Short mmCIF file of C-alpha atoms and ligand atoms in Angstrom, two decimals:
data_model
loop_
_atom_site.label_atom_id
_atom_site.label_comp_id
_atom_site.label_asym_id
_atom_site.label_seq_id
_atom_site.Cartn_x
_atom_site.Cartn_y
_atom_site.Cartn_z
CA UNK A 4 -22.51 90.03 55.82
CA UNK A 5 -19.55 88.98 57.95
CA UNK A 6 -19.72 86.68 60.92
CA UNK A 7 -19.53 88.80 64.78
CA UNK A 8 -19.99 87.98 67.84
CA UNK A 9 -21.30 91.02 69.44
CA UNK A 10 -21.57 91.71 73.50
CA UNK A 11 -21.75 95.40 74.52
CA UNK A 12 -23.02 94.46 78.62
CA UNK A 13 -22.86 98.54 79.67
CA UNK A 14 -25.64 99.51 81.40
CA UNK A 15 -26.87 102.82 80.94
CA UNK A 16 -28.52 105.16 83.20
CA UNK A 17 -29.90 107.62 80.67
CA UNK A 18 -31.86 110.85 81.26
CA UNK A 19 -32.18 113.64 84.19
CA UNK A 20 -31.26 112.83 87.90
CA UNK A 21 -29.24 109.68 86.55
CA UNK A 22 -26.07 110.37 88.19
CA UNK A 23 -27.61 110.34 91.54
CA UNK A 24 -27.50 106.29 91.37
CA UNK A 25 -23.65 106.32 90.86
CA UNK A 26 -23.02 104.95 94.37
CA UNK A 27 -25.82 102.22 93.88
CA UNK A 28 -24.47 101.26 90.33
CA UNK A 29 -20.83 100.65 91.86
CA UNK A 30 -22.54 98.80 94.45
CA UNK A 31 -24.28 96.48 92.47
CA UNK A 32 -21.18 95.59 90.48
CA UNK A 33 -19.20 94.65 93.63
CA UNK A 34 -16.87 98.13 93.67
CA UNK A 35 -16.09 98.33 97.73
CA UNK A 36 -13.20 101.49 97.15
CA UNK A 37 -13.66 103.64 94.53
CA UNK A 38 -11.00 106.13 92.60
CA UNK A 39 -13.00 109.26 91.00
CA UNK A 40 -10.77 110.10 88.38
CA UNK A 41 -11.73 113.00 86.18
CA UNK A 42 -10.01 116.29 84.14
CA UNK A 43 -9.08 119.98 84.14
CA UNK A 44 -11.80 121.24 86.51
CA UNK A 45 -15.17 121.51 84.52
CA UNK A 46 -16.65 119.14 86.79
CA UNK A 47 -15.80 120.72 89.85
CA UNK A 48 -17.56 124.49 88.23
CA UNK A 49 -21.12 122.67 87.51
CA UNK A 50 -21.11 120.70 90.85
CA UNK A 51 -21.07 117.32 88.87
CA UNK A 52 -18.50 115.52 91.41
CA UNK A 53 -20.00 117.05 94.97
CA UNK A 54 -23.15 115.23 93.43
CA UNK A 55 -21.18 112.06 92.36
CA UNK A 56 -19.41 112.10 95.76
CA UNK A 57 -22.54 112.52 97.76
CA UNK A 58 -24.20 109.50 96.03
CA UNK A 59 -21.12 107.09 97.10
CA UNK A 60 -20.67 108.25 100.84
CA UNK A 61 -25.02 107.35 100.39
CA UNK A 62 -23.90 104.19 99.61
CA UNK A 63 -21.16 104.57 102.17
CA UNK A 64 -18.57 103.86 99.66
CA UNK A 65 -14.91 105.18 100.76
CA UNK A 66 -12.84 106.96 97.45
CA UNK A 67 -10.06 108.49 96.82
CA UNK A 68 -9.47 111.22 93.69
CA UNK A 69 -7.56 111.90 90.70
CA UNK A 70 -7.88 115.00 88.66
CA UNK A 71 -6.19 116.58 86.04
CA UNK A 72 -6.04 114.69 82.97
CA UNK A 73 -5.85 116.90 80.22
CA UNK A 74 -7.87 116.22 76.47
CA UNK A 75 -5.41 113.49 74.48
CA UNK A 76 -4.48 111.96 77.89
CA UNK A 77 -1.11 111.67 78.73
CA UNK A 78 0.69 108.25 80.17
CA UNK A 79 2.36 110.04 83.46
CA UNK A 80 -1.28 110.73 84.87
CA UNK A 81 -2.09 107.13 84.29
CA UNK A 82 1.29 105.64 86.31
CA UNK A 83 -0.34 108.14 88.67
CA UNK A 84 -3.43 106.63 88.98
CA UNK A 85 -2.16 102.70 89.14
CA UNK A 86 0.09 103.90 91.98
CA UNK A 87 -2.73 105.40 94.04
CA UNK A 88 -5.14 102.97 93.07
CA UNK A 89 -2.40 100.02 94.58
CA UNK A 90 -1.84 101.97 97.79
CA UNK A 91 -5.28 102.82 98.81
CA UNK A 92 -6.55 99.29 97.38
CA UNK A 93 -9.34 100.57 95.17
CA UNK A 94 -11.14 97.55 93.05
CA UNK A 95 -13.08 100.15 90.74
CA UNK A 96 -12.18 103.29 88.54
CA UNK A 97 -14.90 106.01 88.21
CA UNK A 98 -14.39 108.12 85.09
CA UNK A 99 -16.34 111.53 85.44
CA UNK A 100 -16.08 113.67 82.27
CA UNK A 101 -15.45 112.92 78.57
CA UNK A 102 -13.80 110.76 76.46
CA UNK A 103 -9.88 111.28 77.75
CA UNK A 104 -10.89 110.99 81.25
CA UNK A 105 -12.31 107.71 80.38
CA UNK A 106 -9.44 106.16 78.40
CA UNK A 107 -7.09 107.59 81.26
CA UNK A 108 -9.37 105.03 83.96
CA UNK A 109 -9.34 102.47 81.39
CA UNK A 110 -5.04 102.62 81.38
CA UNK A 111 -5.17 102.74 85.25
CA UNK A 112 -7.74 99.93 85.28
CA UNK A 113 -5.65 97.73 82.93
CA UNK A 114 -2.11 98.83 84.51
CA UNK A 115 -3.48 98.33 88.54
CA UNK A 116 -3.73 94.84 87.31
CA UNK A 117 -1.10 94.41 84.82
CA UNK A 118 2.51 92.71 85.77
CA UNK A 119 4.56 95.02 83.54
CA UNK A 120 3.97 98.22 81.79
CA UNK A 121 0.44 99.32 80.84
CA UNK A 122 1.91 101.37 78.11
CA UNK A 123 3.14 97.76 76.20
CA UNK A 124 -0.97 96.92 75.64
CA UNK A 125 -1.57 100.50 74.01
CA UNK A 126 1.86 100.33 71.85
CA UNK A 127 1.49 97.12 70.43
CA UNK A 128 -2.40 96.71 70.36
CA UNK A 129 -2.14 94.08 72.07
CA UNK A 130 -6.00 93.44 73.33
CA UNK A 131 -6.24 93.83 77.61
CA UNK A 132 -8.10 90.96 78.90
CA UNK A 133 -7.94 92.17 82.60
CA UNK A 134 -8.70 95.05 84.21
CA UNK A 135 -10.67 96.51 87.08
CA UNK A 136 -14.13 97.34 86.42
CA UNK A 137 -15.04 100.84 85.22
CA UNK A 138 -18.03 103.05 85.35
CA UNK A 139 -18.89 106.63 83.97
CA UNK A 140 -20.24 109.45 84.11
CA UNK A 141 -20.10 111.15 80.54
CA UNK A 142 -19.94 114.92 80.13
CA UNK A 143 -19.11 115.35 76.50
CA UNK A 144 -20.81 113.43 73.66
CA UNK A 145 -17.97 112.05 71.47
CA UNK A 146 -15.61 109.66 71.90
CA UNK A 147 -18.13 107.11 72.33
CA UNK A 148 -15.45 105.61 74.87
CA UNK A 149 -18.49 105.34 77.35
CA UNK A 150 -19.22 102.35 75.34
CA UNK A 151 -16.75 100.98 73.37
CA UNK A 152 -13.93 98.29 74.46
CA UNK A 153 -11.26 101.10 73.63
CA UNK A 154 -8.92 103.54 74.54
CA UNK A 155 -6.64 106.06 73.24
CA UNK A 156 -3.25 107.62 75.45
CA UNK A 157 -0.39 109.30 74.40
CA UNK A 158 3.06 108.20 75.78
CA UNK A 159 4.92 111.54 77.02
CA UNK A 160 7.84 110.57 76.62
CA UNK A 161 7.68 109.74 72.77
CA UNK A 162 4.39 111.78 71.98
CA UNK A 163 3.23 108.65 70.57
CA UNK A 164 -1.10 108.28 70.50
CA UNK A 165 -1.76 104.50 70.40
CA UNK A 166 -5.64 102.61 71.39
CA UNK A 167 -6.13 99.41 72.37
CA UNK A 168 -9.49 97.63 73.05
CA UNK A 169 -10.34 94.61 74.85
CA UNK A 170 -13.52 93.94 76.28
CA UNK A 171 -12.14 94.06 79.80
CA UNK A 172 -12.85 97.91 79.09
CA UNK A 173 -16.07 97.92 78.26
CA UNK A 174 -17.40 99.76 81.67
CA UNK A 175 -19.72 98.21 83.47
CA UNK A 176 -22.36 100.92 83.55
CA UNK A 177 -22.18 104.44 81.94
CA UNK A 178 -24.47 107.28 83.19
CA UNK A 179 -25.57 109.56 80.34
CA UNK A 180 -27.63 112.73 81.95
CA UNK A 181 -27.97 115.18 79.04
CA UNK A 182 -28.36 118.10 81.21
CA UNK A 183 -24.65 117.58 81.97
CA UNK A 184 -23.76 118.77 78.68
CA UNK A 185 -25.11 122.29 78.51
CA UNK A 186 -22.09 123.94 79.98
CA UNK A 187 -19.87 122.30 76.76
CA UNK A 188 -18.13 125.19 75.18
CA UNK A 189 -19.59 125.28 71.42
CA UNK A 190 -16.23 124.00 70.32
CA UNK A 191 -16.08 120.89 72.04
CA UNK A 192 -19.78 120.46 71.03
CA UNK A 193 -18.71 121.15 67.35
CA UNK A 194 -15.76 118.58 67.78
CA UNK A 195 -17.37 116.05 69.50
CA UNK A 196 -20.49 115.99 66.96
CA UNK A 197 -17.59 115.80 64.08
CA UNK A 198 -15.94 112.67 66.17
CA UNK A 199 -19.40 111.28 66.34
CA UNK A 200 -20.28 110.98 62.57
CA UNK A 201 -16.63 110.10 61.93
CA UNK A 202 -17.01 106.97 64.08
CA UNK A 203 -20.40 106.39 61.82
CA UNK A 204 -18.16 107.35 58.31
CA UNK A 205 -15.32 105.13 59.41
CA UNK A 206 -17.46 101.58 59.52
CA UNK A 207 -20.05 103.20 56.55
CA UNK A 208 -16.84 103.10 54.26
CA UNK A 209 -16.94 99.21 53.85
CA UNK A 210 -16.26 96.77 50.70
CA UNK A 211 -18.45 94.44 52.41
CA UNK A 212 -21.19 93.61 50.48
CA UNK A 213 -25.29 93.09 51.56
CA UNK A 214 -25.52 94.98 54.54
CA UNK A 215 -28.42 96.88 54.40
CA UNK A 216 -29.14 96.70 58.35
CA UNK A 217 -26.46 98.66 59.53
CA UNK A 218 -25.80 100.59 56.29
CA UNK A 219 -29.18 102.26 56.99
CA UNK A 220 -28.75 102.63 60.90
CA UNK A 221 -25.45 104.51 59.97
CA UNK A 222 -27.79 106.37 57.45
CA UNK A 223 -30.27 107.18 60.37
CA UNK A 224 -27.36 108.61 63.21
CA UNK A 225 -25.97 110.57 60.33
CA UNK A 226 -29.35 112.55 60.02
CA UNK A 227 -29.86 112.64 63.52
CA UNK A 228 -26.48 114.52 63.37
CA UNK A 229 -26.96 116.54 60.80
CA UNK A 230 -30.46 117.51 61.85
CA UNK A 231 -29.73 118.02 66.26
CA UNK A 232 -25.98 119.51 65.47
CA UNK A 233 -26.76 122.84 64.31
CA UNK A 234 -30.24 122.72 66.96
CA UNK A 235 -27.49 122.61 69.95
CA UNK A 236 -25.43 125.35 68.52
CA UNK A 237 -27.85 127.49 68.50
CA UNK A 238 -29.52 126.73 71.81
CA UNK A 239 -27.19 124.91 74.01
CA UNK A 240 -29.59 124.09 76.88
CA UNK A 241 -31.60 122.56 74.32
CA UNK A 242 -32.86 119.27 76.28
CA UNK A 243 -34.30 117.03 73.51
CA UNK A 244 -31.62 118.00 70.84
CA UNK A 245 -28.75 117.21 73.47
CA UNK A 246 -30.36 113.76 74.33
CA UNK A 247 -30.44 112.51 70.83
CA UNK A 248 -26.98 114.10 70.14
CA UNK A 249 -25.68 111.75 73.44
CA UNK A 250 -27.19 108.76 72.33
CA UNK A 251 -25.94 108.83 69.14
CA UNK A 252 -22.72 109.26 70.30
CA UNK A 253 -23.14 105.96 72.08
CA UNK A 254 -24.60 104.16 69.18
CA UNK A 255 -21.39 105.41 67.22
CA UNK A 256 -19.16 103.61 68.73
CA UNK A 257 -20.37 100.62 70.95
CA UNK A 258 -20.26 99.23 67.24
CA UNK A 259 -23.92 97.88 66.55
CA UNK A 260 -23.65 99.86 63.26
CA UNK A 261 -20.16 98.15 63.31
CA UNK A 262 -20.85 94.61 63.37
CA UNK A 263 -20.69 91.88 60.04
CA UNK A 264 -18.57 94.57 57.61
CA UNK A 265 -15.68 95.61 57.70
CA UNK A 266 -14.37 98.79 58.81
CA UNK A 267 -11.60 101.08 57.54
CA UNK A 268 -10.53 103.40 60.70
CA UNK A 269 -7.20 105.15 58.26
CA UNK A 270 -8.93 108.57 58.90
CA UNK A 271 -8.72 107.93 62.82
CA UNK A 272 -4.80 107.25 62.58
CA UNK A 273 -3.96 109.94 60.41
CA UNK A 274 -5.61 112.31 63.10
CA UNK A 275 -4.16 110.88 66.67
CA UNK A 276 -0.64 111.59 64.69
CA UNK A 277 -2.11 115.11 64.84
CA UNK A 278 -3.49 114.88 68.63
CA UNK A 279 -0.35 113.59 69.25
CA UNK A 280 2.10 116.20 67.98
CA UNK A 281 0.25 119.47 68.08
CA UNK A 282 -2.41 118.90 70.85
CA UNK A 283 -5.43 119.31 68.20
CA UNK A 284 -8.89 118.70 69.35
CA UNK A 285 -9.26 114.96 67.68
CA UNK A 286 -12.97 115.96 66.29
CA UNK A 287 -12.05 118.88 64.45
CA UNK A 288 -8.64 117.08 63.13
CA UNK A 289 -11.29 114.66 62.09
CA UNK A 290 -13.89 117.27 60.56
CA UNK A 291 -10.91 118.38 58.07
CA UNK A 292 -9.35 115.49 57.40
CA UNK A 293 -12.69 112.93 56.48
CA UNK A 294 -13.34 115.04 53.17
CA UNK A 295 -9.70 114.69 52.59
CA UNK A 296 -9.46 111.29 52.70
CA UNK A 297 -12.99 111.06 50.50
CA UNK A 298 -11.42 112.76 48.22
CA UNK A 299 -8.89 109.75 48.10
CA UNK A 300 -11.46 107.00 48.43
CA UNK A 301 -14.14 108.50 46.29
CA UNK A 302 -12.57 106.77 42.97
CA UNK A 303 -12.66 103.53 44.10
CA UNK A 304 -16.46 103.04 44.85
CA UNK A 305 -18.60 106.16 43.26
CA UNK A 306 -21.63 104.54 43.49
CA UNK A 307 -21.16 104.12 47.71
CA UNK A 308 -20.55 108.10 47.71
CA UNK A 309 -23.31 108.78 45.23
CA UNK A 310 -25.60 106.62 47.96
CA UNK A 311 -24.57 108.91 50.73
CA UNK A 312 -25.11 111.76 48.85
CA UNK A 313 -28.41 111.03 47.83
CA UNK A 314 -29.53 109.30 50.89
CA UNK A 315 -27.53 111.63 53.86
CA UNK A 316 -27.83 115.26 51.86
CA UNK A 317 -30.94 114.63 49.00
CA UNK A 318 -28.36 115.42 46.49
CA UNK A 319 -30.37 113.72 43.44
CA UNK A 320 -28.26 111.14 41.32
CA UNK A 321 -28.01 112.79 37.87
CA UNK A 322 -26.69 109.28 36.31
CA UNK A 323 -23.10 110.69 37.06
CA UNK A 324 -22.01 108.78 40.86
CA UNK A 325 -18.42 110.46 40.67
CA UNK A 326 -20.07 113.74 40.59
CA UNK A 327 -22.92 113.10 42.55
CA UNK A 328 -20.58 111.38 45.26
CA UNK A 329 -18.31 114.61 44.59
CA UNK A 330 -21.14 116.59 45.82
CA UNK A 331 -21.82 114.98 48.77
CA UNK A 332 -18.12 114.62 50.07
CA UNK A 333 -18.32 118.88 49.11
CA UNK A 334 -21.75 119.21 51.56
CA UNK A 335 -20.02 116.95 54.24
CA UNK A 336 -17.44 120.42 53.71
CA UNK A 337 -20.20 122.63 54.40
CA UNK A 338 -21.68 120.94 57.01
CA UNK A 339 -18.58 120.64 59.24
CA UNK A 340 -18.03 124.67 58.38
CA UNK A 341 -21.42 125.38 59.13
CA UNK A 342 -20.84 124.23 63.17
CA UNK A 343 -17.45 126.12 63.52
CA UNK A 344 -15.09 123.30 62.30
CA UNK A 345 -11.99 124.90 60.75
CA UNK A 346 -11.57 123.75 56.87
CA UNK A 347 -7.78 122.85 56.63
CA UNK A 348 -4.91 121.81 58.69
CA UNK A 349 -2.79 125.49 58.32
CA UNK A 350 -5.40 126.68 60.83
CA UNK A 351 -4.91 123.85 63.48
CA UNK A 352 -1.66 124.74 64.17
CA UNK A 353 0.23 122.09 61.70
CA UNK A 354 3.28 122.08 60.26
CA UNK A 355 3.92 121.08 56.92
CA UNK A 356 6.90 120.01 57.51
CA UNK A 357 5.94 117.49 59.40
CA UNK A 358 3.49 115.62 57.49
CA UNK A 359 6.39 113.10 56.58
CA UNK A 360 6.95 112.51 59.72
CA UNK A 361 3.75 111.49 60.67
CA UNK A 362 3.29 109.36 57.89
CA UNK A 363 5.86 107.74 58.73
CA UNK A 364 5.21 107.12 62.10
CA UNK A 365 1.61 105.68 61.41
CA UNK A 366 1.42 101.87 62.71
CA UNK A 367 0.93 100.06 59.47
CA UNK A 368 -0.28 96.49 58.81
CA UNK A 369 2.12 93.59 57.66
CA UNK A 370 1.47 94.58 54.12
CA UNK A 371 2.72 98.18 54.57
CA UNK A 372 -0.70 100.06 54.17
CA UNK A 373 -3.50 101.93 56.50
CA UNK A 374 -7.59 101.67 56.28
CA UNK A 375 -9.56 98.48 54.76
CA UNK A 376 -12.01 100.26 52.22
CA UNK A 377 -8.88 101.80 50.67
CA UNK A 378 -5.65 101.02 51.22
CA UNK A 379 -3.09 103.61 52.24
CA UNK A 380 0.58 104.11 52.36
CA UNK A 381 2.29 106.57 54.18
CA UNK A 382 2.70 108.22 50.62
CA UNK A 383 -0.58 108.37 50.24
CA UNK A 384 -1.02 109.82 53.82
CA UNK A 385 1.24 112.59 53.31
CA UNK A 386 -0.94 113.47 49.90
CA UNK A 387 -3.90 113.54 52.01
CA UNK A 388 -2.27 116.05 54.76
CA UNK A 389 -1.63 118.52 51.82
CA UNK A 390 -4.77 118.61 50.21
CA UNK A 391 -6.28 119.86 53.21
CA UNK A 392 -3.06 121.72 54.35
O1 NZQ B 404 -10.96 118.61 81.56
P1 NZQ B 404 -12.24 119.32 81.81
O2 NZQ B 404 -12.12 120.49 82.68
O3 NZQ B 404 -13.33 118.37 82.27
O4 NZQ B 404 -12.71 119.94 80.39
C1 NZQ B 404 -12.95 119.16 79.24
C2 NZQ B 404 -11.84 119.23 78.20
O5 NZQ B 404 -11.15 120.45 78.29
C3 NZQ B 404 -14.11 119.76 78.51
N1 NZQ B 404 -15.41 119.29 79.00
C4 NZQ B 404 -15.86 118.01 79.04
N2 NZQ B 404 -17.13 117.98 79.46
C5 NZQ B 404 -17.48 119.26 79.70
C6 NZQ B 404 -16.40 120.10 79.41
N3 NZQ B 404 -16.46 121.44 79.53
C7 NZQ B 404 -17.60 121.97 79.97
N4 NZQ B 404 -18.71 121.23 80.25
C8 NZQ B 404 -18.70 119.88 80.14
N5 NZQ B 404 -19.81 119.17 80.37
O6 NZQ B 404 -13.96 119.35 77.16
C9 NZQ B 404 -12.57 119.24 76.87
C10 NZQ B 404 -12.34 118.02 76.03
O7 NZQ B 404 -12.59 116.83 76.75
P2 NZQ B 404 -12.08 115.42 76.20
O8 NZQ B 404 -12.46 114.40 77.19
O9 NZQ B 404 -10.66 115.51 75.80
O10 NZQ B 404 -12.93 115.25 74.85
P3 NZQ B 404 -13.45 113.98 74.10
O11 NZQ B 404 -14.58 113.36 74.82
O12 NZQ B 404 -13.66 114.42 72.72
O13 NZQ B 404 -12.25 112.93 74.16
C11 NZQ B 404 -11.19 113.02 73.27
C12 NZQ B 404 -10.24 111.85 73.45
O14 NZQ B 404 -10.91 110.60 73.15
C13 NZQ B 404 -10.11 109.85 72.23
C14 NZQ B 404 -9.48 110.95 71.40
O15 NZQ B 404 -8.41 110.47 70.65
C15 NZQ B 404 -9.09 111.95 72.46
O16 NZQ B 404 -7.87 111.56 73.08
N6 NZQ B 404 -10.94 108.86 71.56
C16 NZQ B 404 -11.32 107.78 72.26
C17 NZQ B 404 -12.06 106.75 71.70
C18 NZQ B 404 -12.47 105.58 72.50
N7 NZQ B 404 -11.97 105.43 73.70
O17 NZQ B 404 -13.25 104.73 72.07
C19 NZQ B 404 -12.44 106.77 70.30
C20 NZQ B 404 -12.29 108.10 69.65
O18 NZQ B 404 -12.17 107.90 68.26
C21 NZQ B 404 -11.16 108.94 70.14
O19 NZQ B 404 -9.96 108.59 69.48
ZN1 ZN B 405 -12.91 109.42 67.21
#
């Protein structure tokens, strides 16, 4: 196992009711004017930001609000945001809604306090260190951003989707009330569930060696997956199978599977070049492209794919791990099918005649390649794109 240093300080408010102690949470973490940022409208239909709203004038907090960011947030919404956030002095961002309206607060958190352009942190990766603080309230099971030190915006200008992290933007306390998820379309259930297990794939995939721990807590959110996913399709107002689903999505991605190994994240790039250019949803970019890039991996460790197989699926190992892991990347397929993904990029809208493109435009490391447990150039990349075309 590698060393870490691990601090995840969210607190989470988890279960019915919870959003009701939104204006006590920002309280307690010193927020005195609030900005309520959240997206196209969904929370105004169920009620969700009245609610929100009534808990802060409780608490007789003053806000001010910012809607309309749109899934793969843009940058213009975010200079937005800083603008009204410097006018009306607010000292703490309240995301209300999924993932993008989350990374949006984080980019008006980081930029309200920034000296230049918020924009130079997300295109060079460069980690934020200061920021307002930032609280949720999640509506969409996914991006895990609830939790995690990151963030993921596309510049307008140059349709370029970059994340940064820091753990300036971890936010202070995230409110996860599973009812608020029943009115998900089954798509963005679908895609969020297939963003979910990718976050668990991407830091599974490791050539680190003796890490049982949080090889087997990957093993056990991947069957919680497997086993709630298909539950919620079928009966979205299903309580119990919508709480586990949420609190994997947390676990996913605050990295406590993460932690001592390391973690390959290609699959991740190669699908924000597709957010980026074509507007796909990022879980089902994800749901088509993971087998794709198994496909790649699968050669250079059988015996880890042969493991999932047998241990995620119950494929038994018949002595062969290529074809045993073969079969699990092909149930993984099947799975991702079975909830409404689509199976190849031709039906998300994308062009083949772009894929060099996008290779090409993938932030590589000094050494010229993508992803840890493999190693990727944009070659390589564009090879993936067409077997899944
Ligand atoms: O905008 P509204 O009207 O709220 O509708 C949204 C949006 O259209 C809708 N929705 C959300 N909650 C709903 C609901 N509709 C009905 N009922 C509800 N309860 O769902 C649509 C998609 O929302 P969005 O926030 O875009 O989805 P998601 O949470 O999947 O976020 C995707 C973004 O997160 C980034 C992705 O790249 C993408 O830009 N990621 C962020 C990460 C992070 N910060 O750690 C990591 C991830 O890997 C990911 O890259
Ligand atoms: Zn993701």
């Amino acid at each position: 196992m590698l060393n870490f240093e691990f601090c995840s300080p969210t607190r989470f408010l988890f279960g019915r009711n919870a959003e009701e102690k939104t204006g006590e949470m920002i309280k307690k973490y010193g927020g005195t004017k609030v900005l309520i940022h959240y997206g196209g409208g969904s929370v105004i239909r169920s009620g969700l930001l009245e609610r929100v709203k009534g808990s802060l004038e409780k608490e007789g907090i003053p806000s001010v609000e910012l809607g309309g960011v749109q899934p793969n947030p843009r940058s213009g919404l975010v200079y937005q945001g800083i603008d009204l956030c410097r006018r009306e002095g607010v000292d703490f961002v309240l995301a209300v809604g999924g993932g993008s309206v989350i990374d949006s607060a984080k980019a008006i958190a980081t930029g309200v306090l920034a000296e230049g352009d918020f924009w130079e942190y997300w295109e060079k990766k460069t980690p934020v260190r200061n920021a307002l603080p930032i609280g949720t309230v999640l509506t969409l099971p996914a991006a895990g951003s609830e939790a995690s030190p990151n963030s993921v915006i596309t510049n307008e200008k140059t349709l370029i989707k970059r994340g940064t992290a820091g753990d300036a933007l971890r936010p202070r306390f995230s409110v996860l009330n599973p009812e608020l998820t029943y009115t998900l379309p089954a798509w963005q259930t679908a895609s969020g569930a297939s963003d979910i297990i990718a976050h668990i794939l991407e830091r599974y995939f490791t050539n680190t060696q003796e890490v049982e721990v949080t090889d087997r807590l990957c093993e056990a959110l991947l069957l919680t997956m497997i086993k709630q996913t298909p539950r919620v399709i079928a009966d979205p107002k299903c309580y119990e199978a919508r709480a586990n689903i949420m609190w994997t999505g947390t676990l996913a991605h605050n990295n406590v599977v993460g932690v001592g190994r390391e973690q390959d994240w290609a699959t991740h790039a190669i699908e924000h070049e597709l957010s980026a250019l074509y507007d796909v949803t990022h879980g089902a970019g994800l749901a088509v492209l993971f087998p794709a890039w198994m496909e790649k991996a699968l050669i250079h460790d059988p015996k880890r794919f042969a493991t999932m197989a047998t241990r995620i699926f119950g494929i038994p190992n018949d002595g062969d791990d290529l074809r045993t892991g073969r079969k699990g990347i092909q149930a993984w397929r099947e799975f991702f099918k079975s909830i409404g993904m689509p199976e190849n990029l031709r039906s998300l809208g994308v062009r083949e005649e772009d894929f060099e493109y996008m290779a090409n435009r993938l932030l590589l490391k000094n050494d010229g390649t993508l992803g840890n447990f493999i190693k990727l150039t944009p070659k390589d990349v564009v090879e993936i794109y067409k077997s899944c075309y």
